[in-house]
Short mmCIF file of C-alpha atoms in Angstrom, two decimals:
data_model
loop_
_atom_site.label_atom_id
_atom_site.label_comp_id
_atom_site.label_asym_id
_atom_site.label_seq_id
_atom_site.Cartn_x
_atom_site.Cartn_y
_atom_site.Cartn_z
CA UNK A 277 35.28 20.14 5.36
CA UNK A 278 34.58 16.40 4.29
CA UNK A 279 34.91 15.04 1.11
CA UNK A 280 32.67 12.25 1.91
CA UNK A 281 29.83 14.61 2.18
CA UNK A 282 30.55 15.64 -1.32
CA UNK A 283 31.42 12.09 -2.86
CA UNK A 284 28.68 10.20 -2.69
CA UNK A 285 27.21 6.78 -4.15
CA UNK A 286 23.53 8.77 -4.37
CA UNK A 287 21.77 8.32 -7.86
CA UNK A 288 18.47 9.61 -8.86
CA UNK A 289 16.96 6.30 -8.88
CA UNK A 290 18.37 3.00 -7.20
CA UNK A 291 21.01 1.52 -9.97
CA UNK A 292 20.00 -1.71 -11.84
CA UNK A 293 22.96 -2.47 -12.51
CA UNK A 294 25.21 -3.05 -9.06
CA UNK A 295 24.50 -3.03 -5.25
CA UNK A 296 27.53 -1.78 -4.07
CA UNK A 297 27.81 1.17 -2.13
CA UNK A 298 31.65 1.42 -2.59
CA UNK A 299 32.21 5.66 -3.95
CA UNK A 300 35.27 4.45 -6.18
CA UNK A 301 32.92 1.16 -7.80
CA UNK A 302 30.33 3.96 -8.26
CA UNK A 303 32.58 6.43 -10.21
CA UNK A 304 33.73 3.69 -12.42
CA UNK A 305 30.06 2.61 -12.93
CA UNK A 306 29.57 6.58 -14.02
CA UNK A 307 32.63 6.25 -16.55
CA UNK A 308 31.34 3.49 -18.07
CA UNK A 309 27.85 4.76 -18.60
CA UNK A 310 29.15 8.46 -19.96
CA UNK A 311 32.02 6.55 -22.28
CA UNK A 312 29.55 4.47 -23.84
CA UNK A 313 26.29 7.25 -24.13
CA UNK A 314 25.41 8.21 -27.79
CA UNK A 315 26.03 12.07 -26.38
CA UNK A 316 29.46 11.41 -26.41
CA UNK A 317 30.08 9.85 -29.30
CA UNK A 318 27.78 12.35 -31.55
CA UNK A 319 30.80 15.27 -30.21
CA UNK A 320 32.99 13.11 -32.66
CA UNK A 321 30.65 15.49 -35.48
CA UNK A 322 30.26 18.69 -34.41
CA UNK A 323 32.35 22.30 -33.88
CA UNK A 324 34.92 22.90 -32.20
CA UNK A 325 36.23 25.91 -34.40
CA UNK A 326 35.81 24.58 -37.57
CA UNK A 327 32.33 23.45 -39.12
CA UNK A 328 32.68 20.68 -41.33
CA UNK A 329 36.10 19.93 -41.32
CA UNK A 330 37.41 17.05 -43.04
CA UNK A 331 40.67 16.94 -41.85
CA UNK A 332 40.59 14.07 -39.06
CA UNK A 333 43.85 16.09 -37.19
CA UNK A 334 41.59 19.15 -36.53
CA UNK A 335 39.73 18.80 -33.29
CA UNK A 336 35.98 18.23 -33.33
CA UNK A 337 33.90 18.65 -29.90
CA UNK A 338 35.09 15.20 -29.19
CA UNK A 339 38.88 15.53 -29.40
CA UNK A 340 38.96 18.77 -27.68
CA UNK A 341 36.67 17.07 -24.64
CA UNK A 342 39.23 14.15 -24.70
CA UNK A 343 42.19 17.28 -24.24
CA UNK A 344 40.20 18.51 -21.07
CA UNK A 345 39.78 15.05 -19.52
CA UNK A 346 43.49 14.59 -19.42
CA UNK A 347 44.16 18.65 -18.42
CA UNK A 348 41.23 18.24 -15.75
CA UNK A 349 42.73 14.54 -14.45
CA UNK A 350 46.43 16.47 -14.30
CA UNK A 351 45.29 19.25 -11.82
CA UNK A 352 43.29 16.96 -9.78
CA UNK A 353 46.31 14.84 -9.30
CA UNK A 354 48.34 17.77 -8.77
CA UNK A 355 45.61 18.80 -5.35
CA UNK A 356 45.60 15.46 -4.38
CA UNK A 357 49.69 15.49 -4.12
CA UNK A 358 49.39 18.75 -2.21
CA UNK A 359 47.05 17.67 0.25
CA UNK A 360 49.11 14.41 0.64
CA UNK A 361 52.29 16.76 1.60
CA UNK A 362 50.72 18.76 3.74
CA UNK A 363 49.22 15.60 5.44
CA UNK A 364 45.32 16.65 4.83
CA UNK A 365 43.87 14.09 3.34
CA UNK A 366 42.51 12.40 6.17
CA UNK A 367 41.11 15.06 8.07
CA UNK A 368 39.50 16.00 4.36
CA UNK A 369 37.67 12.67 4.15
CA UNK A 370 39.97 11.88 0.58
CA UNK A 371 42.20 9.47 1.98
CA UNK A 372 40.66 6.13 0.21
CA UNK A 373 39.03 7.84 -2.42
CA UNK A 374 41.57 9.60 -4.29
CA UNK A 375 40.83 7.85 -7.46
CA UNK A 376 36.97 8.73 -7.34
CA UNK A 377 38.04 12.60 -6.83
CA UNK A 378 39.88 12.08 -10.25
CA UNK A 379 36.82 10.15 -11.86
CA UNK A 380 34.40 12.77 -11.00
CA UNK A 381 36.51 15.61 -12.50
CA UNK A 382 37.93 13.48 -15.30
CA UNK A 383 34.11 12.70 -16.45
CA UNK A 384 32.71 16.08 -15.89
CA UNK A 385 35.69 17.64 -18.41
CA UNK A 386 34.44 14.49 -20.93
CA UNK A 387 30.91 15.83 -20.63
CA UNK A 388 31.49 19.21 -20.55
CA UNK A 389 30.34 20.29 -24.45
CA UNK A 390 27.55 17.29 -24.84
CA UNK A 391 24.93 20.55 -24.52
CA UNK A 392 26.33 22.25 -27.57
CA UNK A 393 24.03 22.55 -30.33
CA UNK A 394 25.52 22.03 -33.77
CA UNK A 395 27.55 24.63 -35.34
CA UNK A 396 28.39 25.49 -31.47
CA UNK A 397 27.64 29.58 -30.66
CA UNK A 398 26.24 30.05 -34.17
CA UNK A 399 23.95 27.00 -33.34
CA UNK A 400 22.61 28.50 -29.84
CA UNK A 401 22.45 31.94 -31.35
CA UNK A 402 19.81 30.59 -34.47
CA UNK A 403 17.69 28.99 -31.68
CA UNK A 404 17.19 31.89 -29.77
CA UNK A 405 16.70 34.15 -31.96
CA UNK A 406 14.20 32.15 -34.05
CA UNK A 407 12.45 31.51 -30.45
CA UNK A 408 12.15 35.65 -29.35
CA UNK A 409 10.62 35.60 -32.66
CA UNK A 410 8.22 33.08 -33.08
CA UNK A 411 8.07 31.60 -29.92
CA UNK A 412 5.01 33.29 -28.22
CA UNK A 413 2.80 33.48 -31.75
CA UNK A 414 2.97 29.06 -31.93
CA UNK A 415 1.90 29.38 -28.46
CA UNK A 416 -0.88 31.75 -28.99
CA UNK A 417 -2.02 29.64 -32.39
CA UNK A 418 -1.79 26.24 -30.48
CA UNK A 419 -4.16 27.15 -27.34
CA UNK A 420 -6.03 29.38 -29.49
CA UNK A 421 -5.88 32.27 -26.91
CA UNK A 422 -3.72 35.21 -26.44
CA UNK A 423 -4.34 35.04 -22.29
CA UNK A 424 -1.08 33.68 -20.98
CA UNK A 425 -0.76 33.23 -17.09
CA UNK A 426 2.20 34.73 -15.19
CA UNK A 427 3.95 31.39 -14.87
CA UNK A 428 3.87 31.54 -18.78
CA UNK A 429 5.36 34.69 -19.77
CA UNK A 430 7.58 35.15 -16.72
CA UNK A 431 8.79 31.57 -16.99
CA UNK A 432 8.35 29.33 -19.49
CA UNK A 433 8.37 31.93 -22.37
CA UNK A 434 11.75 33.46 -21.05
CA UNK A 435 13.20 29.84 -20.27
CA UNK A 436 12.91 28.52 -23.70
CA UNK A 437 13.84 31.66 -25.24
CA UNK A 438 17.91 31.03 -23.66
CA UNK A 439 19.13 28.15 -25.48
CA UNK A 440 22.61 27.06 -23.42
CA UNK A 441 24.84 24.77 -23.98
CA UNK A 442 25.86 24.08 -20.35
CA UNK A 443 21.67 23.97 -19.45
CA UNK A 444 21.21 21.25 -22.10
CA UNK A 445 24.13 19.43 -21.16
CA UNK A 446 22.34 18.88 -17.91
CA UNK A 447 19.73 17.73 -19.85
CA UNK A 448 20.74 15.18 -21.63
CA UNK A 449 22.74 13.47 -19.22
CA UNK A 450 19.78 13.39 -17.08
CA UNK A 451 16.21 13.54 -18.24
CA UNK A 452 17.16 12.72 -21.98
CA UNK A 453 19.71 9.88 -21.88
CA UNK A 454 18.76 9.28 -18.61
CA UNK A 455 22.32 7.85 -17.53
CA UNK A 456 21.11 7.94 -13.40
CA UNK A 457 24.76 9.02 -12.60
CA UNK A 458 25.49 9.80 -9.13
CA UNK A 459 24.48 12.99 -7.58
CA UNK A 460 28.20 14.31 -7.34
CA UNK A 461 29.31 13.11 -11.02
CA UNK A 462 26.01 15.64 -12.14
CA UNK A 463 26.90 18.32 -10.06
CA UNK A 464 30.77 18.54 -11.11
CA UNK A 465 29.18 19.24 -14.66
CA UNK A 466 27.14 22.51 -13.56
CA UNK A 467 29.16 25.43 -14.20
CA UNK A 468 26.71 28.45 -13.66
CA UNK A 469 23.95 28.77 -10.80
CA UNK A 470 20.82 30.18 -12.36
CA UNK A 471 17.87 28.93 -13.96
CA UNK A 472 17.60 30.09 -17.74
CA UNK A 473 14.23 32.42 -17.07
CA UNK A 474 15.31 34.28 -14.76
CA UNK A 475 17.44 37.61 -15.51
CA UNK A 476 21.15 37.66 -15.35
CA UNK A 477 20.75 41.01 -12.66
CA UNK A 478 18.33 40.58 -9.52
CA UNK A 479 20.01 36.90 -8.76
CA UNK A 480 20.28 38.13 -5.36
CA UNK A 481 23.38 36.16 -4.08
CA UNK A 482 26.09 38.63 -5.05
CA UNK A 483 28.01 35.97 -7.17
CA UNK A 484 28.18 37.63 -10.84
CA UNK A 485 30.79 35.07 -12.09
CA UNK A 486 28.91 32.34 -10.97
CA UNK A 487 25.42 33.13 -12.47
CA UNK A 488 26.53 35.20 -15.54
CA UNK A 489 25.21 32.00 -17.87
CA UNK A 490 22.00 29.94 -17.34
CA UNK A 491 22.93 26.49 -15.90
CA UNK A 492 19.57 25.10 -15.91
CA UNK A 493 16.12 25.08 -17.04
CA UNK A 494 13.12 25.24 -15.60
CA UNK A 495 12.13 21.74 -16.39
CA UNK A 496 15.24 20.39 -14.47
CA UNK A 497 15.05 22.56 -11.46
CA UNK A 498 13.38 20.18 -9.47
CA UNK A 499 16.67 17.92 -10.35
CA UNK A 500 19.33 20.47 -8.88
CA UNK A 501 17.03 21.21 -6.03
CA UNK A 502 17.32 17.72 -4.83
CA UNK A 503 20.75 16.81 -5.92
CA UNK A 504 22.03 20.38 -3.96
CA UNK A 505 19.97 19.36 -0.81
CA UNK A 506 21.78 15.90 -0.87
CA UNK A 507 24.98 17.25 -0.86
CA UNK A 508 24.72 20.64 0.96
CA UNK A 509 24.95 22.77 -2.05
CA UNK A 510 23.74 26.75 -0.44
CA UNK A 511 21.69 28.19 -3.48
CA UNK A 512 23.61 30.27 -6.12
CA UNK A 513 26.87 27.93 -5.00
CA UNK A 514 28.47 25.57 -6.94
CA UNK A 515 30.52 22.14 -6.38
CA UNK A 516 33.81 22.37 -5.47
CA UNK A 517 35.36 20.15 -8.21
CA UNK A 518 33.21 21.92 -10.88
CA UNK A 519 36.35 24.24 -10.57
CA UNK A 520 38.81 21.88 -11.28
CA UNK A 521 36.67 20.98 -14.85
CA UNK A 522 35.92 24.59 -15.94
CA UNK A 523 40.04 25.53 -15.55
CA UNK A 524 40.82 22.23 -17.78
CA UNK A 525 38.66 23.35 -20.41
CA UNK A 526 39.91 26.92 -20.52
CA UNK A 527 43.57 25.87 -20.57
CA UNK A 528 42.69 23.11 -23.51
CA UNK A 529 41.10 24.96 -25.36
CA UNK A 530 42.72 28.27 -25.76
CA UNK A 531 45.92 26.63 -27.65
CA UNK A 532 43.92 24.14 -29.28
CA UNK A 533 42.37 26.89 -31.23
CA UNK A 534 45.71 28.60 -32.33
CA UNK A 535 47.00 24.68 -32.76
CA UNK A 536 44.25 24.17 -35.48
CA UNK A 537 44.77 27.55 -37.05
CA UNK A 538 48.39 26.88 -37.79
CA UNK A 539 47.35 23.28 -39.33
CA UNK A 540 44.93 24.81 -41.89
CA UNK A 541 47.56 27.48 -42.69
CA UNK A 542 45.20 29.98 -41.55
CA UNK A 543 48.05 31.38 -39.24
CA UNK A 544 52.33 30.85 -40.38
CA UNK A 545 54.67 30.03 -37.58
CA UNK A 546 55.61 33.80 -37.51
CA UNK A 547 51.94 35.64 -38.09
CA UNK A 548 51.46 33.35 -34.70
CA UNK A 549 54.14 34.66 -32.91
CA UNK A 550 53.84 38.50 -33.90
CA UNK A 551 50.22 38.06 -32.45
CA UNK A 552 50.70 36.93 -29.31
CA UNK A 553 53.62 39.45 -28.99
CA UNK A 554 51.89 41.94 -30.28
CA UNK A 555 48.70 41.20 -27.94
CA UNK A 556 50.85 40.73 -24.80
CA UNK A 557 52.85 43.95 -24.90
CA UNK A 558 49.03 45.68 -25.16
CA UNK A 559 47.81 43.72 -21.67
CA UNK A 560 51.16 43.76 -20.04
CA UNK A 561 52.37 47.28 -20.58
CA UNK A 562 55.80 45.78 -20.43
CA UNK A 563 55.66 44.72 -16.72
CA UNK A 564 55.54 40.82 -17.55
CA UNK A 565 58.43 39.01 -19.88
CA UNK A 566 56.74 35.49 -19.05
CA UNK A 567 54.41 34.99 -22.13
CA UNK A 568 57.59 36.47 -24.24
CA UNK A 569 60.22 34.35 -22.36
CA UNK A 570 58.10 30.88 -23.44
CA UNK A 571 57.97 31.74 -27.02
CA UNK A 572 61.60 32.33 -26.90
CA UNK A 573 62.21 29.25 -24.90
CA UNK A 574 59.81 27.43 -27.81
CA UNK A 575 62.22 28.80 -30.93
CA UNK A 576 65.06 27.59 -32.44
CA UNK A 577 66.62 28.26 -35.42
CA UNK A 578 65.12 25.34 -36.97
CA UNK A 579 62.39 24.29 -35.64
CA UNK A 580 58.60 23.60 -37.52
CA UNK A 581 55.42 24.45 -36.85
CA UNK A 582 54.06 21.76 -35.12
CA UNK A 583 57.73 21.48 -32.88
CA UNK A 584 57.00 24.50 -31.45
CA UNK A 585 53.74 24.40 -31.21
CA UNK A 586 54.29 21.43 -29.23
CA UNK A 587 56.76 22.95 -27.00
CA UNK A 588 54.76 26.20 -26.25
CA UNK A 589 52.02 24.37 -25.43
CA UNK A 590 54.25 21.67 -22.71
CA UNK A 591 54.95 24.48 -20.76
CA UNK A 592 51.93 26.61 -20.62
CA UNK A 593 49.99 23.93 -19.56
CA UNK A 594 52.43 22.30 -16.85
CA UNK A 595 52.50 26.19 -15.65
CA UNK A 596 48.57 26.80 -15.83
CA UNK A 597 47.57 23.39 -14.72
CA UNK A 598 50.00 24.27 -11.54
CA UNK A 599 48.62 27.38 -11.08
CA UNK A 600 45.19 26.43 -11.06
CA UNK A 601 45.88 23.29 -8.42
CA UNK A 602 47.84 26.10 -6.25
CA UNK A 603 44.83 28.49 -6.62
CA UNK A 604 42.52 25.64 -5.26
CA UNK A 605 44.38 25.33 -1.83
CA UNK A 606 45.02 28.29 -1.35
CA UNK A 607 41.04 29.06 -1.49
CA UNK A 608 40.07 25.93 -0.36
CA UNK A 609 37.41 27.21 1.70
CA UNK A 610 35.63 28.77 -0.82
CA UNK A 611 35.52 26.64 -3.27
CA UNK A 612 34.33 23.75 -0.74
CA UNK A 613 31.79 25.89 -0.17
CA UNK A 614 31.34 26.74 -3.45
CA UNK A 615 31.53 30.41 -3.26
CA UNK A 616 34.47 31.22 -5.07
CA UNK A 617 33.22 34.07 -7.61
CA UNK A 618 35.84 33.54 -10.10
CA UNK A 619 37.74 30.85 -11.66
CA UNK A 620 40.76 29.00 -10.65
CA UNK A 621 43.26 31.33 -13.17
CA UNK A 622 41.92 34.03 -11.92
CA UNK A 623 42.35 38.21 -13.87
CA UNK A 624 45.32 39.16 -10.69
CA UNK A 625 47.84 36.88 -12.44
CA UNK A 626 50.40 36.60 -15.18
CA UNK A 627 48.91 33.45 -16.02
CA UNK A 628 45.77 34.59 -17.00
CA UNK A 629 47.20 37.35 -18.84
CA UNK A 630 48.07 34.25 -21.30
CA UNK A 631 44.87 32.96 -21.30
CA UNK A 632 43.83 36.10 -22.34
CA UNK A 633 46.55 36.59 -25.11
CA UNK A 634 46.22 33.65 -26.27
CA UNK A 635 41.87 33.90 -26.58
CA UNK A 636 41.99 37.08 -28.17
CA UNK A 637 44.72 36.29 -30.93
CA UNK A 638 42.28 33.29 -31.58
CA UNK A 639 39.25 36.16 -31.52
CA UNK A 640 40.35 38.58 -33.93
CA UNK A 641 42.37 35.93 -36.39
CA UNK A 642 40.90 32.93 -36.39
CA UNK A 643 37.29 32.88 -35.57
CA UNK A 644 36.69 35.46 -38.00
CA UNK A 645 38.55 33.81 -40.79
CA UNK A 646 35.99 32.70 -44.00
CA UNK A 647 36.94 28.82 -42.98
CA UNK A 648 35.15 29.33 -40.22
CA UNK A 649 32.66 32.04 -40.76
CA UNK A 650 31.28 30.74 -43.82
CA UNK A 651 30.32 27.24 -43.07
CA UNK A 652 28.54 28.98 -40.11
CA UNK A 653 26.19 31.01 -41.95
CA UNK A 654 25.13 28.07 -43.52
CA UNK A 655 24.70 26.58 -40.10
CA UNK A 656 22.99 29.05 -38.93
CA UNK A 657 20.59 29.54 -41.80
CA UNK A 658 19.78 25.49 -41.89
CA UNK A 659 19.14 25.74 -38.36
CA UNK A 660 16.48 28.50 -38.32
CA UNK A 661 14.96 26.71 -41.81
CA UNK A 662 14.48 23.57 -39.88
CA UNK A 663 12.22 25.12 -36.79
CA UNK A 664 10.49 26.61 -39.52
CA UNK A 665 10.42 22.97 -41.24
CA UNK A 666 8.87 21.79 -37.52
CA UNK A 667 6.66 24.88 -36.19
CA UNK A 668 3.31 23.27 -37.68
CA UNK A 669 3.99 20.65 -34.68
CA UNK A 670 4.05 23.48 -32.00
CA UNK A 671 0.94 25.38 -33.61
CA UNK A 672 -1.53 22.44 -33.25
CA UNK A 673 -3.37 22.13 -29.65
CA UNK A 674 -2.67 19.80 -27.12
CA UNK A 675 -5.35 17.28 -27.89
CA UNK A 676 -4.32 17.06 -31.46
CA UNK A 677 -0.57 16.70 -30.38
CA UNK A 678 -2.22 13.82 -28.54
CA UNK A 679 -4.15 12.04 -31.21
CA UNK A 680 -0.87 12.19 -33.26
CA UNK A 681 0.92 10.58 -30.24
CA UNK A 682 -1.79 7.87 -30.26
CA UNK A 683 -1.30 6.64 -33.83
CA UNK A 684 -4.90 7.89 -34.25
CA UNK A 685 -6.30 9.38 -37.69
CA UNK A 686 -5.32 13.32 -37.75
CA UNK A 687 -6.06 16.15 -40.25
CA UNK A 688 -2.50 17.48 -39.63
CA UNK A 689 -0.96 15.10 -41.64
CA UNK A 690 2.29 17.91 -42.16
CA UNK A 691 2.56 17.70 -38.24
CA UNK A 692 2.02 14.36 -37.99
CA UNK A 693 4.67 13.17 -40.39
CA UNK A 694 6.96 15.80 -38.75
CA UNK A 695 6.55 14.09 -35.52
CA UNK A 696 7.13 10.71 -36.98
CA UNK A 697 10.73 12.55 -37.63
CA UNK A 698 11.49 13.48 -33.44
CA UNK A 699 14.23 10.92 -32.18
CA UNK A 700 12.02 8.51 -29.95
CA UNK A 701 13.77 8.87 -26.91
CA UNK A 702 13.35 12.31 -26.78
CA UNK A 703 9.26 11.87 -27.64
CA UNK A 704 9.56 9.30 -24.34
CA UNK A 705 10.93 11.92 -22.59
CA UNK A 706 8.03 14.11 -23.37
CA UNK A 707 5.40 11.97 -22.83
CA UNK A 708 6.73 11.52 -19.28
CA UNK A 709 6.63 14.91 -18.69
CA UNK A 710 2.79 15.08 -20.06
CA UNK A 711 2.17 12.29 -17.57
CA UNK A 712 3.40 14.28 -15.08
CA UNK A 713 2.07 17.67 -15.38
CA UNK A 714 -1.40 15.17 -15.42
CA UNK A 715 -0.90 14.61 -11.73
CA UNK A 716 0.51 18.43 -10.47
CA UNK A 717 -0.97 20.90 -13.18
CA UNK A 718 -3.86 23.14 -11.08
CA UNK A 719 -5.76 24.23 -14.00
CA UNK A 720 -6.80 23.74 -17.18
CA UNK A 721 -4.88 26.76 -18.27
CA UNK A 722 -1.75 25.52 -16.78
CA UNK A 723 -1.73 22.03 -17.82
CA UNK A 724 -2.05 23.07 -21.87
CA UNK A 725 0.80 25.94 -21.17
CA UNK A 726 3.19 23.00 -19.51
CA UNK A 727 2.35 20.82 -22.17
CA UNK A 728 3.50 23.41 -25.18
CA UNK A 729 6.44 24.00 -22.83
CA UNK A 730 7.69 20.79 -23.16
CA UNK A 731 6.43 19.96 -26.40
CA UNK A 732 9.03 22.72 -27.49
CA UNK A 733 11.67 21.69 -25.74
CA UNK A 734 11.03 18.30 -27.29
CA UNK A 735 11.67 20.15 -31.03
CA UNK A 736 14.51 22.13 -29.27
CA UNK A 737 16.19 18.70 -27.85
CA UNK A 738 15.83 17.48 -31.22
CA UNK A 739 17.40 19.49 -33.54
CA UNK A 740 20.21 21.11 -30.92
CA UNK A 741 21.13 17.13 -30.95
CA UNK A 742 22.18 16.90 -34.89
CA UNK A 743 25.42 16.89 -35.61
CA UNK A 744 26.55 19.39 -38.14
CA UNK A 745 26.15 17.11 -40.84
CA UNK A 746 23.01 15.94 -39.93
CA UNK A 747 21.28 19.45 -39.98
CA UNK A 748 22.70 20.45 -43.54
CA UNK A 749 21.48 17.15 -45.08
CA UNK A 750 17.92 17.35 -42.73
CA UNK A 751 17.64 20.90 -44.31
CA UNK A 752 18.06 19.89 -47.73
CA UNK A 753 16.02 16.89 -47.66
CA UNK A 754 13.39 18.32 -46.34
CA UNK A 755 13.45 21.92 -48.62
CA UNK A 756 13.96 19.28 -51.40
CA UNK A 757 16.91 21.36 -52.14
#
């Protein structure tokens, strides 16, 4: 087991911006080009929990990804000190580049959410089902054919029909914002192993946990082909500090959401604590005091809200954070390998008991409270308005999707002015695919089915990029509401 063979300075294309082939230089050159990508700072206005929220205290997508970047950068520390004891990091290929084993984790946890669509789950669940419903009719209008080929309906059809958050993170870091960040700083970001079109059952690797989401769609598959042959990635495996990422963001954000709840006065110091009492004693039977024992340890006679909410969370985190950096040494081997079919705080522990608790209080008292419920309906309903808004653009054929491209004069002018609309990077990104399926397509039938492929992922990339605010106001402007 080598690290070296995991941390690499490989990018996508050769960097314009430095020569050296140092792996720490190169992690810092990643930081720098995440910190300062519009993807990031657009998670400063969307969900967390709580659509809309004015209140600057509550998190947004961006505070809560700032949470995990410190929670991820405290367990990798926490490995690295272990494998210092235990005299290991030598023969692991870390000695040296201990800082870029933090970078890579600290800017995978910062990236983690840049894939979510606005108005988070509500947001991915109004694309897909708008897509299993109109999805195959725009096709059949634009080509002007109901024969579809096999790569069509067993593919592309099912690909773009599974919106996910983790799948467009890829994305955007990649083929959208094009940030060329090194192989190993993409692959710490990709949680799940499976390409969106194909089914969750018939994977054929045996690793539930690790393909249970989509991680990637079929337009980036030649991507994580390449970037897992470069760094000896089996198929259906994942990268080992991938696991170091997805534990930060579980631990963050499990007491963020109580956190929040108790803010808005959704939840009282003492509704909290009868919950997660009351939710513990179901799970635990009475055969675990430890989620008890830190409320207790938490209380005193005078103590606020935010003191103990404070103190609760100090703990649980220093214990779960330790817990997962244990959990990686102890299965080292698998998760170098990236075969490790479960996360770091695994279901055999106390620990995750907490988790637990703590997810499902969150579940049954805050998520379906009308602060947050209500403003996503709305989200939801603006979202499905707007692909309506947009679906002359993926009823038109190619050619005239072309002529509009071209500045040239076009009888669609609705489509045409809708297009005028698309964020131009994401029409360049397009058009390079087009260029591209020029030069591989083997038939006629293939090359128009590629092109509507991408064309609606271009409408998709679009409008899963607004920011909450964004697709309200887009909605009303353009229902002149």
């Amino acid at each position: 087991m080598d690290y070296r063979n995991k941390i690499t300075t490989e990018r996508l294309r050769p960097s314009s911006v430095t020569d050296a082939r140092d792996i720490v230089e190169e992690t810092e050159s990643n930081r720098g080009r995440i910190i300062q990508s519009s993807a990031i700072r657009r998670l400063q206005q969307k969900t967390q929990v709580y659509p809309l929220e004015t209140n600057a205290a509550v998190r947004s997508r961006l505070t809560h990804s700032l949470e995990v970047q410190q929670t991820g950068r405290f367990i990798a520390r926490r490995i690295l000190a272990a494998f210092r004891e235990q005299g290991q990091l030598s023969a692991l290929g870390l000695e040296g580049i201990e800082t870029a084993f933090v970078n890579l984790v600290e800017m995978s946890c910062l990236m983690h959410d840049v894939g979510n669509p606005p108005f988070g789950h509500f947001g991915e669940a109004a694309i897909n089902d708008w897509m299993r419903k109109h999805a195959g009719y725009c096709y059949q209008k634009a080509s002007g054919s109901a024969e579809t080929s096999t790569l069509f309906n067993e593919v592309l059809l099912p690909d773009l029909c599974l919106f996910e958050g983790n799948a467009q993170g890829l994305r955007i870091i990649a083929t959208l914002q094009e940030l060329n960040l090194t192989c190993s700083q993409i692959a710490a970001l990709i949680k799940y192993t499976r390409p969106a079109y194909q089914p969750r059952e018939g994977r054929g690797f045996g690793f539930e946990y690790l393909s249970r989401k989509p991680g990637y769609y079929y337009a980036e598959e030649p991507l994580i082909q390449y970037i897992w042959q470069h760094l000896g990635i089996a198929d259906g495996h994942r990268y080992p500090l991938t696991y170091i990422m997805e534990a930060a963001d579980d631990i963050s954000y499990c007491i963020a959401d109580l956190e929040d709840a108790v803010d808005k006065g959704i939840l009282t110091l003492s509704t909290l604590r009868s919950f997660l009492e009351e939710e513990w004693k179901e799970r635990c039977h009475g055969q675990s005091e430890y989620l008890p024992e830190i409320i207790e340890d938490a209380m005193t006679a005078d103590i606020t809200a935010h003191g103990f909410i404070t103190r609760f969370r100090t703990r649980l985190v220093n214990d779960l954070a330790a817990y997962a950096a244990q959990r990686y040494i102890e299965c080292h081997e698998q998760i170098f390998a990236g075969s490790l079919n479960e996360p770091l705080i695994d279901g055999g522990s106390e620990l995750h008991l907490a988790l637990v608790t703590l997810k499902q209080v969150a579940r049954k008292h805050v998520f379906s409270s009308k602060e947050v419920e209500t403003p996503e309906l709305r989200g939801y309903s603006a979202l499905k308005g707007l692909l309506e808004i947009y679906r002359p653009l993926l009823e038109i054929s190619a050619d005239d999707i072309a002529a509009i491209v071209r500045k040239e004069h076009s009888p669609y002018f609705i489509s045409q002015r809708l297009f005028h609309r698309l964020s131009k990077r994401h029409v360049e990104a397009y058009l390079r695919s087009v260029e591209m399926i020029a030069d591989s397509a083997s038939s006629a039938q293939e090359k128009r089915e590629l092109e509507w492929y991408y064309r609606m992922r271009l409408l998709i990339d679009y409008l899963s990029g607004m920011t909450d605010d964004f697709v309200l106001t887009e909605f009303q402007c353009l229902s002149a509401i």
